[in-house]
Amino acid sequence: MDVERIINDIEQLQEMFEAPDIRPLSANDISAANRRHDETLAHCPWFRLWRRHGVCCRHESPVLRLGELES
């Protein structure tokens, strides 16, 4: 077993994963990030107020939600 080669391979892998991902985000990536953000803040009263009144800076089309009750 070549320990030096294994250590070198591990260091190369670490460098690869430390490099930033420069690919542009797709619409699906942005939508998924927005969904995770919304789920994280779902219990925050300010966030629920924001959602209820549609105050938004996202580029998605607004959705009118009539008759939905927030818990």
mmCIF file of C-alpha atoms in Angstrom:
data_model
loop_
_atom_site.group_PDB
_atom_site.id
_atom_site.type_symbol
_atom_site.label_atom_id
_atom_site.label_comp_id
_atom_site.label_asym_id
_atom_site.label_seq_id
_atom_site.Cartn_x
_atom_site.Cartn_y
_atom_site.Cartn_z
ATOM 1 C CA MET A 1 0.000 0.000 0.000
ATOM 2 C CA ASP A 2 1.467 3.352 -1.061
ATOM 3 C CA VAL A 3 0.592 5.660 1.814
ATOM 4 C CA GLU A 4 2.066 8.751 0.144
ATOM 5 C CA ARG A 5 -0.112 8.231 -2.946
ATOM 6 C CA ILE A 6 -3.237 7.768 -0.841
ATOM 7 C CA ILE A 7 -2.504 10.941 1.129
ATOM 8 C CA ASN A 8 -1.910 12.828 -2.126
ATOM 9 C CA ASP A 9 -5.217 11.526 -3.556
ATOM 10 C CA ILE A 10 -7.085 12.621 -0.428
ATOM 11 C CA GLU A 11 -5.521 16.088 -0.554
ATOM 12 C CA GLN A 12 -6.502 16.448 -4.222
ATOM 13 C CA LEU A 13 -10.082 15.463 -3.400
ATOM 14 C CA GLN A 14 -10.182 17.993 -0.567
ATOM 15 C CA GLU A 15 -8.989 20.735 -2.926
ATOM 16 C CA MET A 16 -11.625 19.791 -5.496
ATOM 17 C CA PHE A 17 -14.456 19.970 -2.967
ATOM 18 C CA GLU A 18 -13.194 23.244 -1.473
ATOM 19 C CA ALA A 19 -13.356 24.981 -4.853
ATOM 20 C CA PRO A 20 -16.539 27.033 -5.366
ATOM 21 C CA ASP A 21 -19.114 25.777 -7.834
ATOM 22 C CA ILE A 22 -19.093 28.384 -10.604
ATOM 23 C CA ARG A 23 -21.940 26.900 -12.608
ATOM 24 C CA PRO A 24 -24.925 29.243 -12.969
ATOM 25 C CA LEU A 25 -28.001 28.383 -10.925
ATOM 26 C CA SER A 26 -30.949 26.968 -12.841
ATOM 27 C CA ALA A 27 -34.564 27.923 -12.217
ATOM 28 C CA ASN A 28 -35.010 24.603 -10.385
ATOM 29 C CA ASP A 29 -32.040 25.379 -8.105
ATOM 30 C CA ILE A 30 -33.488 28.770 -7.189
ATOM 31 C CA SER A 31 -36.955 27.332 -6.651
ATOM 32 C CA ALA A 32 -35.568 24.600 -4.371
ATOM 33 C CA ALA A 33 -33.561 27.165 -2.368
ATOM 34 C CA ASN A 34 -36.654 29.349 -1.983
ATOM 35 C CA ARG A 35 -38.684 26.333 -0.824
ATOM 36 C CA ARG A 36 -36.037 25.401 1.798
ATOM 37 C CA HIS A 37 -35.928 29.020 2.950
ATOM 38 C CA ASP A 38 -39.727 29.138 3.284
ATOM 39 C CA GLU A 39 -39.808 25.852 5.210
ATOM 40 C CA THR A 40 -37.099 27.098 7.588
ATOM 41 C CA LEU A 41 -38.988 30.304 8.376
ATOM 42 C CA ALA A 42 -42.521 28.845 8.333
ATOM 43 C CA HIS A 43 -43.001 29.394 12.088
ATOM 44 C CA CYS A 44 -41.724 32.979 12.142
ATOM 45 C CA PRO A 45 -44.634 35.448 12.581
ATOM 46 C CA TRP A 46 -42.910 38.101 10.452
ATOM 47 C CA PHE A 47 -42.373 35.637 7.632
ATOM 48 C CA ARG A 48 -45.999 34.485 7.755
ATOM 49 C CA LEU A 49 -47.097 38.128 7.580
ATOM 50 C CA TRP A 50 -44.778 38.634 4.593
ATOM 51 C CA ARG A 51 -46.261 35.611 2.803
ATOM 52 C CA ARG A 52 -49.849 36.550 3.619
ATOM 53 C CA HIS A 53 -49.480 39.997 2.059
ATOM 54 C CA GLY A 54 -47.245 38.950 -0.832
ATOM 55 C CA VAL A 55 -44.369 41.317 -0.103
ATOM 56 C CA CYS A 56 -41.664 39.736 -2.185
ATOM 57 C CA CYS A 57 -38.495 40.480 -4.095
ATOM 58 C CA ARG A 58 -38.389 37.130 -5.902
ATOM 59 C CA HIS A 59 -38.744 36.945 -9.650
ATOM 60 C CA GLU A 60 -41.469 34.312 -9.472
ATOM 61 C CA SER A 61 -45.006 35.117 -10.504
ATOM 62 C CA PRO A 62 -47.177 36.088 -7.537
ATOM 63 C CA VAL A 63 -49.780 33.581 -6.442
ATOM 64 C CA LEU A 64 -53.079 34.719 -4.996
ATOM 65 C CA ARG A 65 -54.123 32.341 -2.203
ATOM 66 C CA LEU A 66 -57.737 32.887 -1.295
ATOM 67 C CA GLY A 67 -59.325 31.040 1.591
ATOM 68 C CA GLU A 68 -56.119 29.526 2.975
ATOM 69 C CA LEU A 69 -55.782 29.641 6.726
ATOM 70 C CA GLU A 70 -52.364 29.954 8.299
ATOM 71 C CA SER A 71 -51.784 27.995 11.473
#
